[in-house]
XYZ file of C-alpha atoms in Angstrom:
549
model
C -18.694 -43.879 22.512
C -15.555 -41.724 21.745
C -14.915 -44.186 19.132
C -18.087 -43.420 17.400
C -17.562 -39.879 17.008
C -14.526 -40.184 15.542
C -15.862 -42.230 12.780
C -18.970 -39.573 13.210
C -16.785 -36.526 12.423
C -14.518 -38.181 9.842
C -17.482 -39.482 8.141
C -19.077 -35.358 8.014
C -16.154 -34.304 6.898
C -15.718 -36.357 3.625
C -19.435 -35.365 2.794
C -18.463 -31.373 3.424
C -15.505 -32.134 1.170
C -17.275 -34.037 -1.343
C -20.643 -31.250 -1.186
C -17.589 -28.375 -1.563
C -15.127 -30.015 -3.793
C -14.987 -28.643 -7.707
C -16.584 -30.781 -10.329
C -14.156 -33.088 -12.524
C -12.950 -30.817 -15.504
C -13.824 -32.110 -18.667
C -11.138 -34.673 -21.216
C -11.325 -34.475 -24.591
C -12.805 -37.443 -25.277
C -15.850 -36.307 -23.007
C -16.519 -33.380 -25.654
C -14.225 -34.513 -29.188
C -14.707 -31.385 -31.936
C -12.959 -32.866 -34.451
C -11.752 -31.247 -38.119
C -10.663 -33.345 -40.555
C -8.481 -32.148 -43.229
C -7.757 -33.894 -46.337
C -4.061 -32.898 -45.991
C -3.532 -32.868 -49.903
C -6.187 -30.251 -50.714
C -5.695 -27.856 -47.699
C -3.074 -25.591 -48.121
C 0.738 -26.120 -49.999
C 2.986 -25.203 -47.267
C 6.041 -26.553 -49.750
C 5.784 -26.651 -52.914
C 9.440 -28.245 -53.288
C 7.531 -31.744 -52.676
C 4.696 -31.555 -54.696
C 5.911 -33.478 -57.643
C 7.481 -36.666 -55.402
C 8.001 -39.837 -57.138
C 7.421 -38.328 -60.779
C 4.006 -38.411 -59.846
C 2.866 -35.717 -62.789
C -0.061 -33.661 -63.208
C -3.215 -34.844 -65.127
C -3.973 -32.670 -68.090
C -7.671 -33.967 -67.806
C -7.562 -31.376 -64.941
C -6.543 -33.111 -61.686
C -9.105 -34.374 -60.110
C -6.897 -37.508 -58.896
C -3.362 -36.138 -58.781
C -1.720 -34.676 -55.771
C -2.410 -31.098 -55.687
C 0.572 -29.961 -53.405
C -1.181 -29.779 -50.159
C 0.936 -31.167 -47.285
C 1.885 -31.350 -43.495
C 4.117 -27.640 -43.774
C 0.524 -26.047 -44.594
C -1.097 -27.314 -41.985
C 1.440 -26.133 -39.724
C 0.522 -22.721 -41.742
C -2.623 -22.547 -40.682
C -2.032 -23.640 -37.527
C 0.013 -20.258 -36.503
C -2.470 -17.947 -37.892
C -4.949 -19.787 -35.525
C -7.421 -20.531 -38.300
C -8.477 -24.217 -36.255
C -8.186 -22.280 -32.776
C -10.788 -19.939 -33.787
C -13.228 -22.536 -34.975
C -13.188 -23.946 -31.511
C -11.275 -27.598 -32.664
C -9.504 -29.777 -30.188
C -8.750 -32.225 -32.691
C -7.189 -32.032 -36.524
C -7.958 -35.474 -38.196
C -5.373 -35.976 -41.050
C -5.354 -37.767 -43.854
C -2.545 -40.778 -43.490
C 0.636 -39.457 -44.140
C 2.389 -43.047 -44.550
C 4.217 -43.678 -47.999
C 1.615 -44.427 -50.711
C 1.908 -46.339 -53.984
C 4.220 -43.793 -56.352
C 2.112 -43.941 -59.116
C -1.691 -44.064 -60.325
C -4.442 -46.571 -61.716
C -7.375 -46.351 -63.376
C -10.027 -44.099 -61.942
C -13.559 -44.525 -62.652
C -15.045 -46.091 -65.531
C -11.537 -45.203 -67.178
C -12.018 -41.300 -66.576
C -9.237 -39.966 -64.573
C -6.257 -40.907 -62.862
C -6.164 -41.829 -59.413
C -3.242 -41.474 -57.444
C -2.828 -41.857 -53.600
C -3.553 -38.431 -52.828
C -5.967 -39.486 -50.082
C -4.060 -42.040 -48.090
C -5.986 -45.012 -48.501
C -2.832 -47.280 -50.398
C -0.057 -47.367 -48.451
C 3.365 -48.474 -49.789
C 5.704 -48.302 -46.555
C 3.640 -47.606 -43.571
C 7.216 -46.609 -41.926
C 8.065 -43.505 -44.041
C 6.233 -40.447 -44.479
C 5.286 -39.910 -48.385
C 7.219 -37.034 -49.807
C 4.671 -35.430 -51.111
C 3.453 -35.078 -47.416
C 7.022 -33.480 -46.261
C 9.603 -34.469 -43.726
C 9.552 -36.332 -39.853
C 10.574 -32.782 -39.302
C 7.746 -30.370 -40.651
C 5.207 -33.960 -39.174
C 6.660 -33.325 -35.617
C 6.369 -29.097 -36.148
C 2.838 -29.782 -37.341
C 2.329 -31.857 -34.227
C 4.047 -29.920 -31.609
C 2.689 -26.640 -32.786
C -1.220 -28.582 -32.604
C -0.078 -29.662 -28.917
C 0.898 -25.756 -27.977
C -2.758 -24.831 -28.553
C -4.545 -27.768 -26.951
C -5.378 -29.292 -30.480
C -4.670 -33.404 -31.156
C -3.539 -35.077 -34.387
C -5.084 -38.289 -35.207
C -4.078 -40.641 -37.928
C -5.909 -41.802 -40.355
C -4.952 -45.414 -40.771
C -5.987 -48.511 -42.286
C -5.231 -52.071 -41.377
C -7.125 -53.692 -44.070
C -5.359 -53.418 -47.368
C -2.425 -51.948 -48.729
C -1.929 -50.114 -52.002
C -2.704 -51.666 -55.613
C -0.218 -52.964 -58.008
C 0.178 -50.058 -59.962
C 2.721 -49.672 -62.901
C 5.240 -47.046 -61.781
C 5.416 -48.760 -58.031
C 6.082 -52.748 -59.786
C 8.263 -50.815 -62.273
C 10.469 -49.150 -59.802
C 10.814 -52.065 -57.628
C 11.437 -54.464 -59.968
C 8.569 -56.885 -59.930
C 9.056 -58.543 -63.472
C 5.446 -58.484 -64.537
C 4.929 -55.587 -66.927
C 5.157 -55.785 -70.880
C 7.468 -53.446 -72.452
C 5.860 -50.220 -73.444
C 4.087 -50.072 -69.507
C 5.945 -46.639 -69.557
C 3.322 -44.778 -71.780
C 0.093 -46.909 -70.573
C -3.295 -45.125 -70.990
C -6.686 -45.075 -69.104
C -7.715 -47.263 -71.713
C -4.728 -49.764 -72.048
C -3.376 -49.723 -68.516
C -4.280 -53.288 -67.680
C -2.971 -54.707 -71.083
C 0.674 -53.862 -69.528
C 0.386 -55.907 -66.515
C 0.796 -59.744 -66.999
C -1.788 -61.007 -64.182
C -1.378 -64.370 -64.579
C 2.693 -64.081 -64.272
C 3.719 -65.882 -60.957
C 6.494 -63.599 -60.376
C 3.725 -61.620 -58.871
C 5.227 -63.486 -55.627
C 7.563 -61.069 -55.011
C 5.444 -58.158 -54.486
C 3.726 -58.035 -51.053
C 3.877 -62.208 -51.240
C 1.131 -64.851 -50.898
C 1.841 -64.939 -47.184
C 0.838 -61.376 -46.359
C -2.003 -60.866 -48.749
C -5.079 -62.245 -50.608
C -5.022 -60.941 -53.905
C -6.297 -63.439 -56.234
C -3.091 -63.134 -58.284
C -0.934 -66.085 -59.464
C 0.273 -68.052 -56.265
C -1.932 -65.729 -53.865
C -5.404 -67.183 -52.202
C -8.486 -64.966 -53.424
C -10.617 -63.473 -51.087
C -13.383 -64.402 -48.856
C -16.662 -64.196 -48.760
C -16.771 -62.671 -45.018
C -16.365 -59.330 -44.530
C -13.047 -59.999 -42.567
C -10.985 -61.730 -45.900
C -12.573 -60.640 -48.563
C -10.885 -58.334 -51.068
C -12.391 -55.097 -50.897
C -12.695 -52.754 -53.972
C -10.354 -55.955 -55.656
C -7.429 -54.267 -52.990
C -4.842 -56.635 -51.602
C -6.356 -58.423 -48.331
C -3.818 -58.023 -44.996
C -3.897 -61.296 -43.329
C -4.113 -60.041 -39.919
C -6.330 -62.818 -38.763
C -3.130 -65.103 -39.259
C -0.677 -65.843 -36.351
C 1.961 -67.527 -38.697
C 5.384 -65.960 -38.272
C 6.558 -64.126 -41.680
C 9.198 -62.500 -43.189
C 9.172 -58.881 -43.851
C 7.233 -58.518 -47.742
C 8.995 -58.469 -50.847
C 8.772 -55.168 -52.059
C 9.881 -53.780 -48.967
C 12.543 -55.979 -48.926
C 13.874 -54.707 -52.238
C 13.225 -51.064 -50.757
C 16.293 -49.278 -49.653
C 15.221 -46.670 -47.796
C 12.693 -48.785 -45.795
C 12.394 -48.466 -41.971
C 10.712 -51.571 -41.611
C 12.578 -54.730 -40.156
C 12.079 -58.612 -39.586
C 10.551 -59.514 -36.961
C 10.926 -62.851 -35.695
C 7.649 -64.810 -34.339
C 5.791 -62.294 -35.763
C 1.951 -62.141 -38.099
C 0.773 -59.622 -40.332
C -0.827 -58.065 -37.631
C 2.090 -57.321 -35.378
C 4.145 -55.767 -38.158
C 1.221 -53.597 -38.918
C 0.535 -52.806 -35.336
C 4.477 -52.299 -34.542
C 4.850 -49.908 -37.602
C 1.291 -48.173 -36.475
C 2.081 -47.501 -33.010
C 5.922 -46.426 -33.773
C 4.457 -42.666 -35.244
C 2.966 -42.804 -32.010
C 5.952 -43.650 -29.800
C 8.199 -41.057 -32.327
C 5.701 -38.098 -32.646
C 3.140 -37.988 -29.827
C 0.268 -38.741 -32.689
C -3.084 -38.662 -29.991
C -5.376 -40.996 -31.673
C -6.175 -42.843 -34.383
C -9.385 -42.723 -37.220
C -9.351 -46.187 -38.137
C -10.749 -47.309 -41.579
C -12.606 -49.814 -42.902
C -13.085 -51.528 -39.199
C -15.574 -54.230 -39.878
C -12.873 -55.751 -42.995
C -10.542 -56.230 -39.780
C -11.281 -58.590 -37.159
C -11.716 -57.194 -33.414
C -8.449 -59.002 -32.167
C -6.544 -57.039 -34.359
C -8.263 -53.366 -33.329
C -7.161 -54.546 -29.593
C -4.052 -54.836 -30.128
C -3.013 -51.770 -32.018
C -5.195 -49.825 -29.722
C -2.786 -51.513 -26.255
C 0.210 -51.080 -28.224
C -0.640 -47.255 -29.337
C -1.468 -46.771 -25.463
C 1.617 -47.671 -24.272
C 3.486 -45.896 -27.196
C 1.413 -42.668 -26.259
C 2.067 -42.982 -22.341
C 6.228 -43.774 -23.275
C 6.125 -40.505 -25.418
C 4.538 -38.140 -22.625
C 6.806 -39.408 -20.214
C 9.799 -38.706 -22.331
C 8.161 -35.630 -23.727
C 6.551 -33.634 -20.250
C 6.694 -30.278 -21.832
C 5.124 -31.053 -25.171
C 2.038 -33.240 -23.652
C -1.519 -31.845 -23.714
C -2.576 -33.826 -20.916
C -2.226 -37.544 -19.638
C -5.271 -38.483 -21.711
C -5.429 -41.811 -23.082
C -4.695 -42.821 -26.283
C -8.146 -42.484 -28.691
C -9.529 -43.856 -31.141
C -12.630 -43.909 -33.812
C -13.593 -46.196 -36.265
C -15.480 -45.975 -39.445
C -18.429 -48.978 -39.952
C -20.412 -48.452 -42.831
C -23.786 -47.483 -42.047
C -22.834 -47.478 -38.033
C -25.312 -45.064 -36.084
C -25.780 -43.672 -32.566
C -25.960 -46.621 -30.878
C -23.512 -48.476 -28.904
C -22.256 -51.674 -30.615
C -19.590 -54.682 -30.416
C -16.894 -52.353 -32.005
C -17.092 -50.436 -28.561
C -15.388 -52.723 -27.023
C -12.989 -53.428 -29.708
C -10.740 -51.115 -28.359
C -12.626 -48.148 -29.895
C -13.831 -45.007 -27.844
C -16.121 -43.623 -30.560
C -17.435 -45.029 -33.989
C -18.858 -42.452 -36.874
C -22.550 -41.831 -36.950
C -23.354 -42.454 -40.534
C -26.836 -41.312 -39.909
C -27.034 -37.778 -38.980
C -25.726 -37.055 -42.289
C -29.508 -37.416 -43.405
C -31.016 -35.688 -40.533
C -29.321 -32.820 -40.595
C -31.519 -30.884 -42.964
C -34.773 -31.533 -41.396
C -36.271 -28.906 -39.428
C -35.846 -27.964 -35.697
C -38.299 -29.727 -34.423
C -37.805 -32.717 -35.862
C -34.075 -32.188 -35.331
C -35.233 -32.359 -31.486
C -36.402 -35.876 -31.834
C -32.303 -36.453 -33.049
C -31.179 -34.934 -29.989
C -33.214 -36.341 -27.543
C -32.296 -39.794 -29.084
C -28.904 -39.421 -29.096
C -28.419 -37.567 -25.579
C -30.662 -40.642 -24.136
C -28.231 -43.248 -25.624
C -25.116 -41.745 -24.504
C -27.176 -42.149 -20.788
C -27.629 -45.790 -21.341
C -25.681 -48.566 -19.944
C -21.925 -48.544 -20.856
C -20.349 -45.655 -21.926
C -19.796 -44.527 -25.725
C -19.541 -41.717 -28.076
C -19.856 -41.557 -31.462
C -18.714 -39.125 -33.948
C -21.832 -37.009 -36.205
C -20.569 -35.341 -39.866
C -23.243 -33.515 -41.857
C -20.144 -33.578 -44.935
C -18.292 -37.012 -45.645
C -15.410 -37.721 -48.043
C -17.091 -40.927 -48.714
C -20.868 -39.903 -49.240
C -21.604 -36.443 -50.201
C -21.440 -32.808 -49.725
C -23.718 -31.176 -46.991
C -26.187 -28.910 -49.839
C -24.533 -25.694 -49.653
C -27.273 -23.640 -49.884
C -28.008 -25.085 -46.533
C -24.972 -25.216 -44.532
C -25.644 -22.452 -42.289
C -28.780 -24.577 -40.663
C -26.833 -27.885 -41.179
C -23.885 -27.011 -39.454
C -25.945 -25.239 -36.645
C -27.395 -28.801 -36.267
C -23.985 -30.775 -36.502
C -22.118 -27.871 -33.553
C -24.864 -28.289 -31.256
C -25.762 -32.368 -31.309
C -24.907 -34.526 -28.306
C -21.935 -36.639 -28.641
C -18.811 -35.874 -30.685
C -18.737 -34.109 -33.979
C -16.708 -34.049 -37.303
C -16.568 -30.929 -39.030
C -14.882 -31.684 -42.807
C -12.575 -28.897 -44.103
C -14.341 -26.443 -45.972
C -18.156 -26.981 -45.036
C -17.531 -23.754 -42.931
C -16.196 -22.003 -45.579
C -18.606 -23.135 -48.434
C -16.187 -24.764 -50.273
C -17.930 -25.877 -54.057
C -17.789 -29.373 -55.056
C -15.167 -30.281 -57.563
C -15.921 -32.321 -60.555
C -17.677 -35.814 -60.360
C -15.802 -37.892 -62.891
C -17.909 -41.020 -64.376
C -17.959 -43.825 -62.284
C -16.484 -42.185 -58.942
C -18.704 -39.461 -57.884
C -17.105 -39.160 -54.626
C -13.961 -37.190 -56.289
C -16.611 -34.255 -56.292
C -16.231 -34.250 -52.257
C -12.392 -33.955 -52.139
C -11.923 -30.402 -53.844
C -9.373 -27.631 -52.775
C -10.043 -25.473 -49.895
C -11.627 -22.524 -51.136
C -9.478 -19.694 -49.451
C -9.989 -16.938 -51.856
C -13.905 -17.444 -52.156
C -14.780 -18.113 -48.283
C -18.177 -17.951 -47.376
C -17.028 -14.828 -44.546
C -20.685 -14.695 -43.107
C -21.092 -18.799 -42.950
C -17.125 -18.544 -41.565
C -17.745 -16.471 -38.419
C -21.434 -18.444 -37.539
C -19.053 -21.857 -37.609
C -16.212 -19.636 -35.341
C -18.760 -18.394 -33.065
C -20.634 -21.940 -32.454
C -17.282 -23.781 -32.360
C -16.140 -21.501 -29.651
C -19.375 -21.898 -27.752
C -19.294 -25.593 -28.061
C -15.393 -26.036 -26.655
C -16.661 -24.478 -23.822
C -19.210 -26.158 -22.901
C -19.456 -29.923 -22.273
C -23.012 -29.893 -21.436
C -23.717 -29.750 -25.446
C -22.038 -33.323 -25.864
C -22.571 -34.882 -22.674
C -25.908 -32.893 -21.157
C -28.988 -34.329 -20.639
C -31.799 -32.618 -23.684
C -34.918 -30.919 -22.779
C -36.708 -28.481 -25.122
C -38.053 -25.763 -23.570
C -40.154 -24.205 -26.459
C -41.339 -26.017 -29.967
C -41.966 -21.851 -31.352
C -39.382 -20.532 -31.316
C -37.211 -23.716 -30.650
C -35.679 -23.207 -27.622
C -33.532 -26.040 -25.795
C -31.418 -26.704 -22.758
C -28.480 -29.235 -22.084
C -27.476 -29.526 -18.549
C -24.382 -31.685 -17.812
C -24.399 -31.958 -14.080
C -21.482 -34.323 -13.937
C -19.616 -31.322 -14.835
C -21.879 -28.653 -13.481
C -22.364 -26.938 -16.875
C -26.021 -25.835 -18.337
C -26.834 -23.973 -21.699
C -29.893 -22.589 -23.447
C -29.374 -22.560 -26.663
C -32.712 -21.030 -29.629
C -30.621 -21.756 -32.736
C -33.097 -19.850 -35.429
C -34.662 -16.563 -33.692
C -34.161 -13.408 -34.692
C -35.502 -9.953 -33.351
C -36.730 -9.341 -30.221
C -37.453 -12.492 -28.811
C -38.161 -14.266 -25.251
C -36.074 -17.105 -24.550
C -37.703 -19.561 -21.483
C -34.979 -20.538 -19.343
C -36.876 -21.928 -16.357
C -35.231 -24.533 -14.495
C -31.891 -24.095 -16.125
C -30.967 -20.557 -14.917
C -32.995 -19.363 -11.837
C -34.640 -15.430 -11.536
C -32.307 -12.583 -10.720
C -28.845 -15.215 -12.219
C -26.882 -12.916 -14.700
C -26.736 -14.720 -18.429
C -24.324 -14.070 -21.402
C -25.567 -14.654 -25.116
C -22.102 -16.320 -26.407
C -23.380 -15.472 -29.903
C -23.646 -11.695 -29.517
C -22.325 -11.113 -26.362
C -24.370 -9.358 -24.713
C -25.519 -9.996 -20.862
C -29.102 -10.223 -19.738
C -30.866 -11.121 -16.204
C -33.285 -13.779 -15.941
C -36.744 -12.587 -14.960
C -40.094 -14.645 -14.376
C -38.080 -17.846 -15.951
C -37.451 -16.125 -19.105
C -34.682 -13.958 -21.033
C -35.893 -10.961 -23.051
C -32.989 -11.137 -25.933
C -32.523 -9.028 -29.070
C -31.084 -11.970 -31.412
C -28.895 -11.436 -34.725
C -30.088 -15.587 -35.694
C -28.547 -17.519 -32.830
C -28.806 -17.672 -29.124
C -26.455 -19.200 -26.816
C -26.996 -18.844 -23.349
C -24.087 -19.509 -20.545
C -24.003 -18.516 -17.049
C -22.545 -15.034 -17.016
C -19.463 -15.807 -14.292
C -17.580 -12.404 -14.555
């Protein structure tokens, strides 16, 4: 019998410490509010570096050039606290790997298109010039860690760079005709001798597909086909191979033979090592479904253990002891959970709230109740919503104000591009590659001030409060549209009416009980719940929290 009340009063006390004991905090991945800059357009932090390579400026005005932006500016921006004040906990960067030196034809021959965006990598184990220095990348990075924000890569696994004329001219691949030097948008191809086999010592037929002369074409599967007429990686192969040509012939190369070793596991080994060197938090992985699962595994173990080695050797620069993270872009990938989840990938983009995000509140409610019920179901995943894409279009920007409103408060993670919150106008849409339009320069003499602070304020309120990506959605009124999230994992609730303005009564019932003291995060001004309902004074936006002080 005394035995039993031992096990009686142990067992009371672990429910006392359990019923007493403070919810789990939230992780980042639990509530990702991700900016992604397009490092070349945001801000020139050194303008020493903007010309690397000889890459020159395009009289035709520069809509494919490098326009100077690079790692020092972000840094820039960084110590004013421009991301801290839009409520970010993650900066998505464009990859900042070498890229091919010079440019090919853009379009249907109308501009040309350098590298600016990261996409064609030429030595994935240097940092392009035109980027900066492993010093200003590990400022940029340390100063992001001091304020609680992650860098994540962009990388890509599929394809590296095209053959273009100043890259094969520097590294002396002998397949250009004399006169390459001053090729033209309309004469570019006429200097490059595709059918010369010497085309074997470029990346070489045992690293790529490229349909060139003693190189196997591409599939017809998404995983070895050539896409955009890019060179294919063969990371599906296990054959052992030496280090490529070209980077063979590259002095200043990091990269090294490997012995036993694919296409994949160079590509993985150079991947990870930014992580091991810098601390780099996660990866934004392109073109996933061109790259077969194995392969997404393994970078995604070996970037792991690089992450863990650097926080160990790095205590005082850590964020956390979060895992290594990482999202992946599928074209035409939605809300729901799919195979790529367990590919080693935490989140996947939504490419459909894109098109939702202009419809009106109420049907806007339908979205959220959708999403916040598959995030509920069955395994755990996130995925990643954008209202602005450098790959589809511009959010209308006579309409930002209500689609960002919709993108800040939607369950799951979110990815705000640079300069939505600021208004920044499209740039020009050359023929044949409207996209270009997307990828203008930050506008930072013609912000949008007004649209600016509604982004900051939202932002804030969102980093706060996890119930907003993780909270199960109930709407509480269809006029005006009122809703609550309540997270109770994480004991964290939120009212939020995202159009009222005036004098307006906000039902709260059964999120915040009569007599509890609320805060509108918007305004900031403190009200008392009475008969289940706040009587607010709204300036468009209200954003109710528990008022704890």
């Amino acid at each position: 019998m005394r035995m039993n009340k031992r096990w009686l009063a142990l067992l009371l006390s672990l429910l006392a410490a359990q019923a007493f004991s403070a919810p789990p905090s939230p992780g980042f991945a639990d509530n990702p509010i991700v900016y992604f800059v397009m490092t070349d357009r945001f801000v020139n932090g050194n303008p020493s570096n903007d010309r690397s390579y000889g890459r020159a400026p395009d009289k035709a005005g520069e809509i494919g050039t490098f326009h100077g932006g690079d790692l020092a500016g972000i840094t820039q921006k960084l110590k004013e606290g421009y991301f801290r004040s839009l409520g970010v906990n993650a900066l998505w960067i464009t990859s900042p790997v070498e890229q091919i030196h010079g440019w090919v034809v853009g379009g249907n021959r109308s501009f040309k298109h350098y590298a600016y965006h990261g996409y064609w990598a030429l030595d994935y184990t240097k940092l392009d010039a035109n980027m900066g220095t492993r010093e200003e990348l590990r400022e940029m990075i340390n100063t992001a860690h001091a304020q609680g924000i992650r860098v994540l890569f962009d990388v890509v696994m599929n394809h590296p760079g095209y053959a273009d004329i100043r890259t094969l001219a520097e590294y002396k691949v002998p397949v250009l005709w004399p006169g390459h030097e001053d090729a033209s948008l309309r004469d570019y191809h006429s200097f490059i001798d595709y059918n010369n086999f010497d085309f074997g010592t470029w990346w070489g037929p045992g690293w790529v597909r490229a349909g060139l002369p003693g190189y196997r074409d591409g599939g017809r599967d998404d995983f070895t086909m050539q896409l955009a007429y890019l060179p294919d990686f063969k990371t599906e192969q296990d054959k052992p191979v030496d280090l490529p040509p070209i980077l063979r012939n590259k002095p200043d190369t990091g990269a090294r033979f490997m012995p036993d070793t694919g296409v994949r596991g160079y590509l993985v080994k150079w991947l990870s090592d930014w992580v091991r060197e810098f601390g780099v938090d996660g990866f934004r992985c392109d073109t996933v479904k061109h790259v077969e699962p194995a392969s997404w595994l393994a970078l995604k173990r070996a970037a792991s253990a690089a992450l863990a080695e650097w926080k160990n050797n790095n205590p005082d620069k850590k964020i956390d002891d979060a895992p290594f993270w990482m999202t992946g872009e599928v074209w035409a990938h939605g809300p729901e959970r799919s195979s790529w989840h367990d590919a080693g990938f935490d989140s996947m983009i939504n490419f459909a709230f894109q098109a939702r995000a202009g419809e009106d509140w109420n049907s806007l409610d339908a979205v959220y109740r959708q999403y916040a019920g598959l995030q509920s179901q069955g395994k755990p995943h996130d995925v990643l919503s954008y209202i602005s894409s450098h790959d589809t279009y511009l959010f209308p920007r006579d309409r930002l104000w209500h689609g960002l409103s919709a993108l800040l408060l939607a369950p799951g993670g979110v990815d705000l591009f640079y300069g939505d919150e600021s208004a920044r106008p499209p740039g020009a849409a050359p023929d044949g590659d409207p996209q270009q339009a997307t990828r203008s320069p930050m506008n930072w003499a013609s912000m949008d001030a007004a649209l600016l602070e509604h982004v900051r304020r939202l932002g804030r309120f969102r980093a706060k409060h996890v119930a907003l990506a993780r909270g199960s959605h109930l709407r509480l009124s269809e006029k005006p549209y009122v809703f609550a999230r309540v997270d109770e994992a994480h004991a964290d609730r939120v009212v939020v009416a995202p159009d009222v303005n005036g004098n307006v009564v906000i039902p709260v019932r059964g999120v915040f009980a009569n007599g509890a003291r609320v805060r509108d995060a918007y305004s900031g001004r403190q009200f008392t719940v009475q008969h289940g309902a706040v009587a607010a004074s709204s300036i468009g936006t209200v954003l109710l929290e528990a008022d704890t002080k």
